[in-house]
Amino acid sequence: MKNWAVKLSVSAGFISIPACAADEPPSASVHMGDITAATLMGSYEWNAGATGGSREEALVPPQAVEMEELEAVDVEAGADASVALEGGENAEIDVLLWNEQSVQEELASGTGEFTVPSEEGEHIIEIFADWGEEGYASYTLFIDVSEEEEDEEEG
């Protein structure tokens, strides 16, 4: 029985090792000024070529923030931001601002370059990356916007 278990684990390892890198879409991060924030991967469909594909359905961004107890990333209002995909270039990237229930506004279309909202407080942002035939993925970013720092040393 012991030999059978070893053969099974070796065989399973052999099967899964080549597919590890391509089983799911690349991870995403967002650069906002001097801050780089990780995102939470949501729903995706990913075609891994010869190894097949995978699909994952996840909560919509507001529910993901609540269920995963995401901590908001502090960022300045109006900061320039850009999405970076780890090894997943050539994607069309849309950036959406959510309220508690639905998409409120499109912040960017196609490029992944956007401006952080100017309204202070917590904001939920969805990043949607589309690689065409390779698949798509949704990512959630939770930010806490504070007023832009101004020079207060006048007079």
Coordinates of N, CA and C in Angstrom, one line a residue:
M1 N 0.8 -1.2 0.0 CA 0.0 0.0 0.0 C 0.9 1.2 0.0
K2 N 2.0 1.2 0.7 CA 2.9 2.4 0.8 C 3.4 2.7 -0.6
N3 N 3.9 1.7 -1.4 CA 4.4 1.9 -2.7 C 3.4 2.6 -3.6
W4 N 2.1 2.1 -3.5 CA 1.1 2.7 -4.3 C 0.9 4.2 -4.0
A5 N 0.9 4.6 -2.7 CA 0.8 6.0 -2.4 C 1.9 6.8 -2.9
V6 N 3.1 6.3 -2.9 CA 4.3 7.0 -3.4 C 4.2 7.2 -4.9
K7 N 3.8 6.1 -5.6 CA 3.6 6.2 -7.0 C 2.5 7.2 -7.4
L8 N 1.4 7.2 -6.7 CA 0.4 8.1 -6.9 C 0.8 9.6 -6.7
S9 N 1.5 9.9 -5.7 CA 2.0 11.2 -5.4 C 3.0 11.7 -6.5
V10 N 3.9 10.8 -6.9 CA 4.9 11.1 -7.9 C 4.2 11.3 -9.2
S11 N 3.2 10.5 -9.5 CA 2.5 10.6 -10.8 C 1.7 11.9 -10.8
A12 N 1.0 12.2 -9.7 CA 0.3 13.4 -9.6 C 1.2 14.7 -9.7
G13 N 2.3 14.6 -9.1 CA 3.3 15.7 -9.2 C 3.8 15.9 -10.6
F14 N 4.0 14.8 -11.3 CA 4.5 14.9 -12.6 C 3.4 15.5 -13.5
I15 N 2.2 15.2 -13.3 CA 1.1 15.8 -14.1 C 0.9 17.2 -13.8
S16 N 1.0 17.6 -12.6 CA 0.7 19.0 -12.3 C 1.8 20.0 -12.5
I17 N 3.1 19.5 -12.4 CA 4.2 20.5 -12.5 C 4.2 21.3 -13.8
P18 N 4.1 20.7 -14.9 CA 4.1 21.5 -16.1 C 3.0 22.5 -16.2
A19 N 1.9 22.3 -15.6 CA 0.7 23.1 -15.7 C 0.7 24.2 -14.7
C20 N 1.6 24.2 -13.7 CA 1.5 25.1 -12.6 C 1.6 26.6 -13.0
A21 N 2.4 26.9 -13.9 CA 2.6 28.3 -14.3 C 1.4 28.8 -15.2
A22 N 0.7 27.9 -15.8 CA -0.4 28.4 -16.7 C -1.8 28.0 -16.2
D23 N -1.9 27.5 -15.0 CA -3.2 27.0 -14.6 C -4.2 28.2 -14.3
E24 N -3.7 29.4 -14.0 CA -4.5 30.5 -13.8 C -3.9 31.8 -14.3
P25 N -4.6 32.8 -14.5 CA -4.1 34.1 -15.0 C -3.0 34.6 -14.2
P26 N -2.2 35.6 -14.7 CA -1.2 36.2 -14.0 C -1.7 37.0 -12.8
S27 N -0.9 37.2 -11.8 CA -1.4 38.1 -10.7 C -1.3 39.5 -11.1
A28 N -2.0 40.4 -10.4 CA -2.0 41.8 -10.8 C -1.6 42.7 -9.6
S29 N -0.9 43.8 -9.8 CA -0.7 44.8 -8.8 C -0.9 46.1 -9.4
V30 N -1.1 47.1 -8.5 CA -1.4 48.5 -8.9 C -0.4 49.4 -8.3
H31 N 0.3 50.2 -9.2 CA 1.2 51.2 -8.7 C 0.5 52.6 -8.7
M32 N 0.5 53.2 -7.5 CA -0.1 54.5 -7.2 C 0.9 55.4 -6.5
G33 N 1.5 56.2 -7.3 CA 2.5 57.1 -6.7 C 3.7 56.2 -6.3
D34 N 4.1 56.3 -5.0 CA 5.2 55.4 -4.5 C 4.7 54.2 -3.8
I35 N 3.4 53.8 -4.0 CA 2.8 52.7 -3.4 C 2.6 51.6 -4.5
T36 N 2.9 50.4 -4.2 CA 2.5 49.2 -5.0 C 1.6 48.3 -4.2
A37 N 0.4 48.1 -4.6 CA -0.6 47.3 -3.9 C -1.0 46.0 -4.6
A38 N -1.0 44.9 -3.9 CA -1.5 43.7 -4.5 C -3.0 43.7 -4.6
T39 N -3.5 42.8 -5.5 CA -4.9 42.7 -5.7 C -5.4 41.3 -5.4
L40 N -6.7 41.2 -5.2 CA -7.3 39.9 -5.0 C -7.9 39.4 -6.3
M41 N -7.5 38.2 -6.7 CA -8.0 37.6 -8.0 C -9.4 37.2 -7.7
G42 N -10.3 37.5 -8.7 CA -11.7 37.1 -8.6 C -12.0 36.1 -9.6
S43 N -13.1 36.3 -10.3 CA -13.5 35.3 -11.4 C -12.5 35.3 -12.5
Y44 N -12.4 34.2 -13.1 CA -11.5 34.1 -14.3 C -11.8 32.9 -15.2
E45 N -11.4 32.9 -16.4 CA -11.4 31.8 -17.3 C -10.1 31.8 -18.0
W46 N -9.3 30.7 -17.9 CA -8.0 30.7 -18.4 C -7.7 29.4 -19.2
N47 N -7.3 29.6 -20.4 CA -7.0 28.5 -21.3 C -5.5 28.2 -21.3
A48 N -5.1 27.1 -20.8 CA -3.7 26.8 -20.6 C -3.1 26.0 -21.7
G49 N -3.6 26.1 -22.9 CA -3.1 25.4 -24.1 C -3.3 23.9 -24.0
A50 N -2.2 23.2 -24.1 CA -2.2 21.7 -24.1 C -2.7 21.1 -22.8
T51 N -2.5 21.9 -21.7 CA -2.9 21.4 -20.4 C -4.3 21.6 -20.1
G52 N -5.1 22.2 -21.0 CA -6.5 22.4 -20.7 C -6.7 23.8 -20.2
G53 N -7.8 24.0 -19.5 CA -8.1 25.3 -19.0 C -8.8 25.2 -17.7
S54 N -9.0 26.4 -17.1 CA -9.7 26.4 -15.8 C -10.6 27.6 -15.7
R55 N -11.6 27.5 -14.9 CA -12.5 28.6 -14.7 C -12.8 28.7 -13.2
E56 N -13.0 29.9 -12.7 CA -13.3 30.1 -11.3 C -14.3 31.3 -11.2
E57 N -15.4 31.0 -10.5 CA -16.4 32.0 -10.3 C -16.1 32.5 -8.9
A58 N -16.1 33.8 -8.7 CA -15.9 34.4 -7.4 C -16.9 35.5 -7.1
L59 N -16.9 36.0 -5.9 CA -17.8 37.1 -5.4 C -17.5 38.3 -6.2
V60 N -18.5 39.2 -6.3 CA -18.3 40.5 -6.9 C -17.5 41.3 -6.0
P61 N -16.8 42.3 -6.5 CA -15.8 43.1 -5.6 C -16.3 43.5 -4.3
P62 N -17.5 44.1 -4.1 CA -17.9 44.6 -2.8 C -18.0 43.4 -1.8
Q63 N -18.6 42.3 -2.3 CA -18.7 41.1 -1.4 C -17.3 40.5 -1.1
A64 N -16.4 40.5 -2.1 CA -15.1 40.0 -1.8 C -14.3 40.8 -0.8
V65 N -14.5 42.1 -0.8 CA -13.9 43.0 0.2 C -14.4 42.6 1.6
E66 N -15.7 42.4 1.7 CA -16.3 42.1 3.0 C -15.9 40.7 3.4
M67 N -16.1 39.7 2.6 CA -15.8 38.3 3.0 C -14.4 38.0 3.2
E68 N -13.5 38.6 2.4 CA -12.1 38.3 2.6 C -11.4 39.3 3.6
E69 N -12.3 40.2 4.2 CA -11.8 41.2 5.2 C -10.6 41.9 4.7
L70 N -10.6 42.4 3.4 CA -9.5 43.1 2.8 C -9.3 44.4 3.6
E71 N -8.0 44.7 3.8 CA -7.6 46.0 4.4 C -7.4 47.0 3.3
A72 N -7.9 48.2 3.5 CA -7.8 49.3 2.5 C -6.3 49.8 2.4
V73 N -5.9 50.0 1.2 CA -4.5 50.6 1.0 C -4.7 52.1 1.0
D74 N -3.9 52.8 1.9 CA -3.9 54.3 1.9 C -3.3 54.8 0.7
V75 N -4.0 55.8 0.0 CA -3.4 56.4 -1.2 C -4.0 57.8 -1.3
E76 N -3.2 58.7 -1.9 CA -3.6 60.1 -2.0 C -4.6 60.3 -3.1
A77 N -5.5 61.2 -2.9 CA -6.5 61.5 -3.9 C -5.8 62.0 -5.2
G78 N -6.3 61.6 -6.3 CA -5.8 62.1 -7.6 C -4.5 61.5 -8.1
A79 N -3.9 60.5 -7.3 CA -2.7 59.9 -7.7 C -2.8 59.2 -9.1
D80 N -1.7 59.3 -9.9 CA -1.7 58.5 -11.1 C -1.5 57.1 -10.7
A81 N -2.2 56.2 -11.4 CA -2.1 54.7 -11.1 C -2.0 53.9 -12.4
S82 N -1.3 52.8 -12.3 CA -1.2 51.9 -13.4 C -1.2 50.4 -12.9
V83 N -1.9 49.6 -13.7 CA -2.0 48.2 -13.4 C -0.8 47.4 -14.0
A84 N -0.2 46.5 -13.2 CA 0.9 45.7 -13.7 C 0.5 44.2 -13.6
L85 N 0.6 43.5 -14.7 CA 0.3 42.1 -14.7 C 1.6 41.3 -14.7
E86 N 1.8 40.4 -13.8 CA 3.0 39.6 -13.6 C 3.1 38.5 -14.7
G87 N 3.8 38.8 -15.8 CA 3.9 37.9 -16.9 C 2.7 37.8 -17.8
G88 N 1.8 38.8 -17.7 CA 0.6 38.7 -18.5 C 0.4 39.9 -19.4
E89 N 1.5 40.3 -20.1 CA 1.4 41.5 -20.9 C 0.4 41.2 -22.1
N90 N 0.1 42.2 -22.9 CA -0.8 42.1 -24.0 C -2.2 41.9 -23.7
A91 N -2.6 42.3 -22.5 CA -4.0 42.3 -22.1 C -4.7 43.6 -22.3
E92 N -5.9 43.6 -22.6 CA -6.7 44.9 -22.6 C -7.2 45.0 -21.1
I93 N -7.0 46.1 -20.5 CA -7.3 46.3 -19.1 C -8.3 47.4 -18.9
D94 N -9.4 47.1 -18.3 CA -10.4 48.1 -17.9 C -10.4 48.2 -16.4
V95 N -10.6 49.4 -15.9 CA -10.6 49.7 -14.5 C -12.0 50.3 -14.1
L96 N -12.7 49.7 -13.1 CA -14.0 50.1 -12.8 C -14.1 50.5 -11.3
L97 N -14.8 51.5 -11.0 CA -15.1 51.9 -9.6 C -16.5 51.4 -9.2
W98 N -16.5 50.7 -8.1 CA -17.8 50.2 -7.6 C -18.3 51.0 -6.4
N99 N -19.7 50.9 -6.3 CA -20.3 51.3 -5.0 C -20.6 50.0 -4.3
E100 N -21.5 50.0 -3.3 CA -21.8 48.8 -2.6 C -22.5 47.7 -3.4
Q101 N -23.1 48.1 -4.5 CA -23.9 47.1 -5.3 C -23.5 46.9 -6.7
S102 N -23.0 47.9 -7.4 CA -22.7 47.8 -8.8 C -21.6 48.8 -9.3
V103 N -21.3 48.7 -10.5 CA -20.3 49.6 -11.1 C -20.8 51.0 -11.1
Q104 N -20.0 51.9 -10.6 CA -20.4 53.3 -10.5 C -19.8 54.1 -11.7
E105 N -18.6 53.8 -12.1 CA -17.9 54.6 -13.1 C -16.7 53.8 -13.7
E106 N -16.5 54.0 -15.0 CA -15.3 53.4 -15.6 C -14.1 54.4 -15.4
L107 N -13.0 53.9 -14.8 CA -11.9 54.8 -14.6 C -10.9 54.7 -15.8
A108 N -10.8 53.6 -16.4 CA -9.9 53.4 -17.6 C -10.4 52.3 -18.5
S109 N -10.1 52.5 -19.8 CA -10.6 51.5 -20.8 C -9.4 51.2 -21.6
G110 N -9.0 49.9 -21.5 CA -8.0 49.4 -22.4 C -6.5 49.4 -21.9
T111 N -6.1 50.5 -21.2 CA -4.7 50.6 -20.9 C -4.3 50.3 -19.5
G112 N -5.2 50.3 -18.6 CA -4.9 50.1 -17.2 C -4.3 51.3 -16.5
E113 N -4.2 52.4 -17.2 CA -3.7 53.7 -16.6 C -4.9 54.5 -16.1
F114 N -4.9 54.9 -14.9 CA -6.1 55.6 -14.4 C -5.7 56.6 -13.3
T115 N -6.6 57.5 -12.9 CA -6.4 58.4 -11.8 C -7.2 58.0 -10.6
V116 N -6.6 57.9 -9.4 CA -7.3 57.5 -8.2 C -8.4 58.6 -7.9
P117 N -9.6 58.1 -7.5 CA -10.7 59.1 -7.3 C -10.2 60.2 -6.3
S118 N -10.8 61.4 -6.5 CA -10.5 62.5 -5.7 C -11.4 62.6 -4.4
E119 N -12.4 61.8 -4.4 CA -13.3 61.8 -3.2 C -12.7 61.0 -2.1
E120 N -12.6 61.6 -0.9 CA -12.0 60.9 0.2 C -12.8 59.8 0.7
G121 N -12.2 58.8 1.3 CA -12.9 57.6 1.8 C -12.5 56.3 1.1
E122 N -13.2 55.3 1.5 CA -12.9 54.0 0.9 C -13.5 53.8 -0.4
H123 N -12.8 53.1 -1.3 CA -13.3 52.9 -2.7 C -12.9 51.4 -3.1
I124 N -13.8 50.8 -3.8 CA -13.6 49.5 -4.3 C -13.4 49.6 -5.8
I125 N -12.2 49.0 -6.3 CA -11.9 49.1 -7.7 C -11.8 47.7 -8.2
E126 N -12.4 47.5 -9.4 CA -12.2 46.2 -10.1 C -11.4 46.4 -11.3
I127 N -10.5 45.5 -11.5 CA -9.6 45.5 -12.7 C -10.0 44.3 -13.5
F128 N -10.3 44.5 -14.8 CA -10.7 43.4 -15.7 C -9.7 43.3 -16.8
A129 N -9.0 42.2 -16.9 CA -8.0 42.0 -17.9 C -8.5 41.0 -18.9
D130 N -8.3 41.2 -20.2 CA -8.8 40.3 -21.2 C -7.7 40.0 -22.2
W131 N -7.3 38.8 -22.3 CA -6.3 38.3 -23.1 C -6.8 37.7 -24.4
G132 N -8.1 37.9 -24.7 CA -8.7 37.3 -25.9 C -8.8 35.8 -25.7
E133 N -8.2 35.0 -26.6 CA -8.4 33.5 -26.6 C -7.8 32.9 -25.4
E134 N -6.8 33.5 -24.8 CA -6.2 33.0 -23.6 C -7.1 33.0 -22.4
G135 N -8.0 34.0 -22.3 CA -8.9 34.1 -21.2 C -9.0 35.5 -20.7
Y136 N -9.6 35.6 -19.5 CA -9.8 36.9 -18.8 C -9.7 36.6 -17.3
A137 N -9.6 37.8 -16.6 CA -9.6 37.7 -15.1 C -10.0 39.0 -14.5
S138 N -10.6 38.9 -13.4 CA -11.1 40.1 -12.6 C -10.3 40.1 -11.3
Y139 N -9.9 41.3 -10.9 CA -9.1 41.5 -9.7 C -9.8 42.6 -8.9
T140 N -9.7 42.6 -7.6 CA -10.2 43.6 -6.7 C -9.1 44.3 -5.9
L141 N -9.3 45.6 -5.9 CA -8.4 46.5 -5.1 C -9.2 47.3 -4.2
F142 N -8.9 47.4 -2.9 CA -9.6 48.2 -1.9 C -8.7 49.3 -1.4
I143 N -9.1 50.6 -1.7 CA -8.3 51.7 -1.3 C -9.0 52.7 -0.3
D144 N -8.2 53.4 0.4 CA -8.7 54.5 1.3 C -8.0 55.8 0.8
V145 N -8.8 56.6 0.2 CA -8.3 57.9 -0.4 C -8.3 59.0 0.7
S146 N -7.1 59.6 0.8 CA -7.0 60.8 1.7 C -6.7 62.0 0.8
E147 N -6.9 63.1 1.4 CA -6.7 64.4 0.7 C -5.3 64.5 0.3
E148 N -5.0 65.2 -0.9 CA -3.7 65.4 -1.3 C -2.9 66.3 -0.3
E149 N -1.7 65.9 -0.1 CA -0.9 66.7 0.9 C -0.5 68.0 0.2
E150 N -0.6 69.1 0.9 CA -0.2 70.4 0.3 C 0.8 71.0 1.3
D151 N 1.6 71.9 0.7 CA 2.6 72.6 1.5 C 1.8 73.6 2.4
E152 N 2.0 73.3 3.7 CA 1.3 74.2 4.7 C 2.3 75.2 5.3
E153 N 3.4 75.3 4.8 CA 4.5 76.2 5.3 C 4.4 77.5 4.7
E154 N 3.3 78.2 4.8 CA 3.2 79.6 4.2 C 3.3 80.6 5.3
G155 N 4.0 81.7 5.0 CA 4.1 82.8 5.9 C 5.1 82.6 6.9

